[in-house]
mmCIF file of C-alpha atoms and ligand atoms in Angstrom:
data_model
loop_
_atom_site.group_PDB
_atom_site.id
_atom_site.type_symbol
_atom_site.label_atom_id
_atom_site.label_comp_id
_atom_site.label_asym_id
_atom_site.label_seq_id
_atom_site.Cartn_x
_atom_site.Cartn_y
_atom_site.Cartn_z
ATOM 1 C CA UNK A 1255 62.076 -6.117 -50.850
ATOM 2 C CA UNK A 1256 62.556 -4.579 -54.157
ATOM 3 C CA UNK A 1257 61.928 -7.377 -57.315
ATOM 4 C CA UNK A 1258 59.781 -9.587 -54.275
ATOM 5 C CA UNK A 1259 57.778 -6.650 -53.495
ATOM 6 C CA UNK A 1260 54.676 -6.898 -55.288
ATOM 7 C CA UNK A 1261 54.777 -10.470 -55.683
ATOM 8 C CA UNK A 1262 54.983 -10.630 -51.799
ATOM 9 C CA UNK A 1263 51.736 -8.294 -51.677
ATOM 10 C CA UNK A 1264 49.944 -10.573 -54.043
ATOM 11 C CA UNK A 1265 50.973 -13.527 -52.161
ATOM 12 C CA UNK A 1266 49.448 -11.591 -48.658
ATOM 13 C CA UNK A 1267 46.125 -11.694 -50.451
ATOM 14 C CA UNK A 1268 46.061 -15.629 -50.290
ATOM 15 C CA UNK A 1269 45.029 -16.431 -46.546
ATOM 16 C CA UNK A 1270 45.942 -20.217 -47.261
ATOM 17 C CA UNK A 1271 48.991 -21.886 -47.190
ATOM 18 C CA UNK A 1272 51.006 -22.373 -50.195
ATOM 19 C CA UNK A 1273 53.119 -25.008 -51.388
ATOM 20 C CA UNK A 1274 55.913 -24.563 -54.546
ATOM 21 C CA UNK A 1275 57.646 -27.235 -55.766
ATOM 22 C CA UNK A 1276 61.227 -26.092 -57.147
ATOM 23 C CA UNK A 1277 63.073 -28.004 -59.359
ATOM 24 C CA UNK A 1278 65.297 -28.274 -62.380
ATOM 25 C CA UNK A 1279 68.685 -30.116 -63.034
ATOM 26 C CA UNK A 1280 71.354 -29.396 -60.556
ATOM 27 C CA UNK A 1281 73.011 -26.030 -61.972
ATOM 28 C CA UNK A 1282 70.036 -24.375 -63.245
ATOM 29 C CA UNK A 1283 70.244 -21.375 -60.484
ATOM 30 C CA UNK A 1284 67.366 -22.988 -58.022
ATOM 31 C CA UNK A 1285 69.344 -21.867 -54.915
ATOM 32 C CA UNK A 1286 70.490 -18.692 -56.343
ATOM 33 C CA UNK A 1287 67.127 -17.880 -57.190
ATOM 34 C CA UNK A 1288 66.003 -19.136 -53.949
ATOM 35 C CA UNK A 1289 68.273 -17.207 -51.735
ATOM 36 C CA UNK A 1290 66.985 -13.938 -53.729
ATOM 37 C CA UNK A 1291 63.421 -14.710 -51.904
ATOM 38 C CA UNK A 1292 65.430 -15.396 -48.600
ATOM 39 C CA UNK A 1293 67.680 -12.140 -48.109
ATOM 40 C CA UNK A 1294 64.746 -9.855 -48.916
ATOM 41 C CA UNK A 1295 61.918 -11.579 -47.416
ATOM 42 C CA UNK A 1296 62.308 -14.646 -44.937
ATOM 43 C CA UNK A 1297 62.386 -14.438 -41.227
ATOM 44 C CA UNK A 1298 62.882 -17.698 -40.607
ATOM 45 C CA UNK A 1299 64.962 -19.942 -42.540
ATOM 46 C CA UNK A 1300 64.617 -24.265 -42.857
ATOM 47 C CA UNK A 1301 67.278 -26.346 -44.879
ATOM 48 C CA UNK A 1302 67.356 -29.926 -44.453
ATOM 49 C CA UNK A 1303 70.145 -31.577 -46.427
ATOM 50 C CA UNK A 1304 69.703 -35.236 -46.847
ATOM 51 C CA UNK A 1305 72.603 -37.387 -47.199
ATOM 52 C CA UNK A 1306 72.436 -37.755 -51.157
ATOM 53 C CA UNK A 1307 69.127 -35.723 -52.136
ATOM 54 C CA UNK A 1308 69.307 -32.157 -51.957
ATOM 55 C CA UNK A 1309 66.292 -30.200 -50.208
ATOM 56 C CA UNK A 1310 66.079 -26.949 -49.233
ATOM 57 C CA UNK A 1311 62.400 -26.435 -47.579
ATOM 58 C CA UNK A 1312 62.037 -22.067 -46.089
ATOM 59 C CA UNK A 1313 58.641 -20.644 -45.452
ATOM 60 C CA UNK A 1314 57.911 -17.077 -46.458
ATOM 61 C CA UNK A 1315 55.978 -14.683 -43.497
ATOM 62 C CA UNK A 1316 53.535 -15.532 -46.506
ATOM 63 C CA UNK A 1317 52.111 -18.997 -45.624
ATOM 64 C CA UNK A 1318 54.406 -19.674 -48.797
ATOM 65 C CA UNK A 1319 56.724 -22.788 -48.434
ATOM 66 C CA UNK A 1320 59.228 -23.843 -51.025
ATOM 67 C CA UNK A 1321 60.601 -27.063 -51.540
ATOM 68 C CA UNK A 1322 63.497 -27.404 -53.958
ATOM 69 C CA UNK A 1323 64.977 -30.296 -55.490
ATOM 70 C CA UNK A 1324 67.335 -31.288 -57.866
ATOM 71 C CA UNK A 1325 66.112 -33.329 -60.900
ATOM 72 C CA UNK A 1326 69.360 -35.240 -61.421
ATOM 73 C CA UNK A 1327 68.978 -36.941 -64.426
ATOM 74 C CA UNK A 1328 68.834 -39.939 -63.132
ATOM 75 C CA UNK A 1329 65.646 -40.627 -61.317
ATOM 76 C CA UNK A 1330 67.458 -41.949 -58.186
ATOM 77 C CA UNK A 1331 65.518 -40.039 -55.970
ATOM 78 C CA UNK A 1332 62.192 -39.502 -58.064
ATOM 79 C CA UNK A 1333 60.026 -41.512 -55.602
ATOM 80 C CA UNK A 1334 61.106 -39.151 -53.276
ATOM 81 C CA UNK A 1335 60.000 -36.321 -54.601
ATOM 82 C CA UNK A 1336 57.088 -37.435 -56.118
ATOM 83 C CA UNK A 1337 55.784 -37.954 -51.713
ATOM 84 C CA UNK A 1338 55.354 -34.298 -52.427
ATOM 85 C CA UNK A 1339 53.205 -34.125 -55.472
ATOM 86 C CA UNK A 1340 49.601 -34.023 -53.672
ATOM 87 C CA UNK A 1341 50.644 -30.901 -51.215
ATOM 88 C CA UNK A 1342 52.082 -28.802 -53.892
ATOM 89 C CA UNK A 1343 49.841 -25.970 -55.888
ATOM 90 C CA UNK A 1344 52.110 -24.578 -58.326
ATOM 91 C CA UNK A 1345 55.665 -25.941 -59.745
ATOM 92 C CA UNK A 1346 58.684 -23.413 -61.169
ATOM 93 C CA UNK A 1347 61.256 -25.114 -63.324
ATOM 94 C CA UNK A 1348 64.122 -23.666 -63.613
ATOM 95 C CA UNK A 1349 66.054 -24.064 -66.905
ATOM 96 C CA UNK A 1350 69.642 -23.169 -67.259
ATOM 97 C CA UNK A 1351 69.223 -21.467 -70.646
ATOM 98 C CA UNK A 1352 73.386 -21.097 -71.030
ATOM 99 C CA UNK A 1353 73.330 -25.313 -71.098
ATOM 100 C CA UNK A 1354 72.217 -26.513 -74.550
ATOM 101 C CA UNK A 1355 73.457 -29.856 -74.409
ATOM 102 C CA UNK A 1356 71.743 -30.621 -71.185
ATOM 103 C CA UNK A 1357 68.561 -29.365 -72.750
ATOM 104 C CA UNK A 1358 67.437 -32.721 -73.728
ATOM 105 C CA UNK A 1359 67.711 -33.875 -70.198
ATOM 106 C CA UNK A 1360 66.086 -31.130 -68.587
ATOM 107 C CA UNK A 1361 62.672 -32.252 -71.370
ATOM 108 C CA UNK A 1362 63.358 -36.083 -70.219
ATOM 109 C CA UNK A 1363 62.555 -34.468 -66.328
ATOM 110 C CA UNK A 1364 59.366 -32.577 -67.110
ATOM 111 C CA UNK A 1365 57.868 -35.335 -69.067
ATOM 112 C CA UNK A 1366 58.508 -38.089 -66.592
ATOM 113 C CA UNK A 1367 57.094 -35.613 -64.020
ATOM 114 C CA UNK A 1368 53.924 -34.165 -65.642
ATOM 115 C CA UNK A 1369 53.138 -38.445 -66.839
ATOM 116 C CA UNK A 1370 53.164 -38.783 -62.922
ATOM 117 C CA UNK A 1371 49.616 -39.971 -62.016
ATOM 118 C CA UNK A 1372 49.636 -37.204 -58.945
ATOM 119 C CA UNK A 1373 50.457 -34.143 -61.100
ATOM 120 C CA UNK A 1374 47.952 -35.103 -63.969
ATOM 121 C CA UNK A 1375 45.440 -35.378 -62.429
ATOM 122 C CA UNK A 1376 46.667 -32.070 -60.482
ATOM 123 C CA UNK A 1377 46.209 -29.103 -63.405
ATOM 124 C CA UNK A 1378 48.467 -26.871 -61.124
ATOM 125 C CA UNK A 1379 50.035 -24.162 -63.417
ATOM 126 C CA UNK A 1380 54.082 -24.425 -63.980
ATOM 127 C CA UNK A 1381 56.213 -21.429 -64.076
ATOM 128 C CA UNK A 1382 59.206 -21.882 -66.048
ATOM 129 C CA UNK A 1383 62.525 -19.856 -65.451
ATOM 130 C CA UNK A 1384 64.820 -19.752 -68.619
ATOM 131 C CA UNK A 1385 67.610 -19.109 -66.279
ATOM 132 C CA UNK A 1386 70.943 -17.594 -66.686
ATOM 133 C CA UNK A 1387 69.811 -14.979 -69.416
ATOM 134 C CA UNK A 1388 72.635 -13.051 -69.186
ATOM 135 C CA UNK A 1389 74.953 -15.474 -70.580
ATOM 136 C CA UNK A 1390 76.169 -14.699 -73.928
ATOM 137 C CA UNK A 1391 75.131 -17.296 -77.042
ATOM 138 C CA UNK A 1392 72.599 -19.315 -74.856
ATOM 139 C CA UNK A 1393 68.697 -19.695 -75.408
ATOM 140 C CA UNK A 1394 65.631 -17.644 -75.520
ATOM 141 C CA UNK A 1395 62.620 -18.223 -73.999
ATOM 142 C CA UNK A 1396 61.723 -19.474 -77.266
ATOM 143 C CA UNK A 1397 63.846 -21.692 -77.663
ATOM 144 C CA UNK A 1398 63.708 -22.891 -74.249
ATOM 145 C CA UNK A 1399 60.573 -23.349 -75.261
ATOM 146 C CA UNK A 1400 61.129 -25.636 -78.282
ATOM 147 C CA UNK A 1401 63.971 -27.361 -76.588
ATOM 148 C CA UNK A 1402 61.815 -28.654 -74.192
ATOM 149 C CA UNK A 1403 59.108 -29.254 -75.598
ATOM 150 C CA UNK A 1404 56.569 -26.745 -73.781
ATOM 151 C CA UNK A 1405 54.030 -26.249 -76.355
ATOM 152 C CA UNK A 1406 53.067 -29.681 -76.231
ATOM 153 C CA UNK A 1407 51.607 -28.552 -72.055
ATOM 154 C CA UNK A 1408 48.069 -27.807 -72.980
ATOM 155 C CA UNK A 1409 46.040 -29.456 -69.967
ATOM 156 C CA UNK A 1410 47.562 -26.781 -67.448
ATOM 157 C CA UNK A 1411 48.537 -22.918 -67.465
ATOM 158 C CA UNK A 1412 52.225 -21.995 -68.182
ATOM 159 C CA UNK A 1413 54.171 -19.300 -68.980
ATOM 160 C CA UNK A 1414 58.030 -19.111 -69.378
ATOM 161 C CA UNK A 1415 60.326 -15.809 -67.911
ATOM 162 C CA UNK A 1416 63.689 -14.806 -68.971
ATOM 163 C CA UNK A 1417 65.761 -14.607 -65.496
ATOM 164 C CA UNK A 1418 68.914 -13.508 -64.082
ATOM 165 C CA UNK A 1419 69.236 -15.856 -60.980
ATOM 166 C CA UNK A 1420 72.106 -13.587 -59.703
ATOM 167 C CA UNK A 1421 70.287 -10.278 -60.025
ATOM 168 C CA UNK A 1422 67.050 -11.456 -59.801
ATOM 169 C CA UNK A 1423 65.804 -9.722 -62.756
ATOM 170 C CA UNK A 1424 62.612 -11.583 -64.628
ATOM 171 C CA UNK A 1425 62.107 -13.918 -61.147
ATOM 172 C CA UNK A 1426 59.314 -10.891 -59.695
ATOM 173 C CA UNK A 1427 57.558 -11.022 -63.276
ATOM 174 C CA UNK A 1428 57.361 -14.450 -63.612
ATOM 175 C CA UNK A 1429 56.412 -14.991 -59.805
ATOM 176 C CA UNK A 1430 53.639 -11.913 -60.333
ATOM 177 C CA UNK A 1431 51.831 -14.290 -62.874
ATOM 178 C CA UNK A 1432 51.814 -17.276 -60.458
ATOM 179 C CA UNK A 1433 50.479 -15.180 -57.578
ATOM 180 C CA UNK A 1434 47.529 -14.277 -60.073
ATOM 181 C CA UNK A 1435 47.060 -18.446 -60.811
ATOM 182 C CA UNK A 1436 47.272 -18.949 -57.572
ATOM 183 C CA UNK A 1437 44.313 -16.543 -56.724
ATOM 184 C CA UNK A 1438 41.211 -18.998 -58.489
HETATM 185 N N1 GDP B 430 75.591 -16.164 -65.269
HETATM 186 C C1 GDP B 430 74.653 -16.633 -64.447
HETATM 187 N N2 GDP B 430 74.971 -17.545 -63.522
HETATM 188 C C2 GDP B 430 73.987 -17.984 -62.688
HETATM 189 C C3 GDP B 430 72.649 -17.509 -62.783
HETATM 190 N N3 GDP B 430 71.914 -18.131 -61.830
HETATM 191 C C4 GDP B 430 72.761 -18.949 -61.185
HETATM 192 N N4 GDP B 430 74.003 -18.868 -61.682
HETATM 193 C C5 GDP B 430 75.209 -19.620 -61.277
HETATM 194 O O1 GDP B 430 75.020 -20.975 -61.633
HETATM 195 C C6 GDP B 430 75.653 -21.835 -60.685
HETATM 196 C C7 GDP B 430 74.650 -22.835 -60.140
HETATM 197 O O2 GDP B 430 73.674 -22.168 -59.397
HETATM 198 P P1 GDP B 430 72.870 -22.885 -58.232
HETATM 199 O O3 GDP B 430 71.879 -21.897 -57.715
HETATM 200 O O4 GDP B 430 73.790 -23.514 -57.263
HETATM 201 O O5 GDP B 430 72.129 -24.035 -59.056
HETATM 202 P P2 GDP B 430 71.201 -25.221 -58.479
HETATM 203 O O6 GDP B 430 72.029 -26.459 -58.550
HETATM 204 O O7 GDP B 430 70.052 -25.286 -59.444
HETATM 205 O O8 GDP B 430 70.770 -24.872 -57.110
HETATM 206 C C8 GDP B 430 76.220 -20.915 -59.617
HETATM 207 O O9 GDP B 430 77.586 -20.710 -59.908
HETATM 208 C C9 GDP B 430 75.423 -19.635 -59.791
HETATM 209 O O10 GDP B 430 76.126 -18.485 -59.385
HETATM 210 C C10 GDP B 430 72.352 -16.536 -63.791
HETATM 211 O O11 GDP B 430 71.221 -16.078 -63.967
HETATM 212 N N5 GDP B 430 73.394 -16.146 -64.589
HETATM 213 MG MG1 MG B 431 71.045 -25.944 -55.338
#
């Protein structure tokens, strides 16, 4: 349990089901982070791979389903995706904070998906993941932040965690502070 822990308790407090949308460009630390929920935490284990769009779907004991997808860059599969805009209640983007150059991509995603007719009208709160923190010479938060754009989010709560994917350091703090959005 460890890092999961008291995220996991906060999570046992909601008696609904819960849907979190995953995503972030491919190489941002999504599974990694994902399979940090899974060793702890998850009896029972879903992945459907689909021949040229990655999913992973797993359900936590929790009533707590995550659906992860790769934001590729190039919008191939967006209409995909965006099928599972109306189920979803909260959305963690993970940012690979060691990839500057990709930065600008990574803003092109999360504007083309919060201008999605769905998700604004949806105020669900975003968690965002500056991944990869232990990498020497990449970003801060902050400047996650400002690459990105995030400031400009002011219809909808948001808050942005330093994390080690591998480790799982940050991921229980920043998944705390959805658990508490997720209680309204
Ligand atoms: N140094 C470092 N590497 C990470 C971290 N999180 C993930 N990785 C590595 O980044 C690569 C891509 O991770 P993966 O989870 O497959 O990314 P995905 O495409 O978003 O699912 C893998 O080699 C991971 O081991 C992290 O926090 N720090
Ligand atoms: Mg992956």
């Amino acid at each position: 349990m460890g890092l999961w822990s008291s995220f996991l308790t906060s999570l046992g407090i909601i008696k609904r089901k819960v849907n979190i949308l995953l995503v972030g460009l491919d190489n941002a630390g999504k599974s990694t982070i994902i399979n940090g929920l899974k060793v702890s935490a998850v009896p029972q284990t879903e992945v459907v791979p689909t021949v040229g769009f990655n999913v992973e779907t797993f359900s936590t004991q929790h009533r707590l389903t995550f659906t992860v997808f790769d934001m590729s860059g190039q919008g191939k599969y967006r209409d995909l995706w965006e099928y599972y805009y109306p189920d979803v209640e909260a959305i963690v983007f993970v940012i690979d904070a060691s990839d500057k150059i990709r930065a600008c991509v990574a803003r092109d995603e999360l504007e083309t998906m919060l201008q999605n007719k769905v998700l604004r009208d949806r105020k669900i709160p975003i968690l965002f993941f500056a991944n990869k923190m232990d990498v020497e010479g990449g970003m801060s938060p902050s400047e996650c932040s400002g690459a990105l754009g995030l400031e400009e989010i002011k219809d909808r709560n948001w808050t942005i965690c330093a994390t080690n994917g591998i480790t799982g350091q940050g991921v229980g703090v920043g998944l705390d502070w959805l658990a508490e959005e997720l209680k309204y």
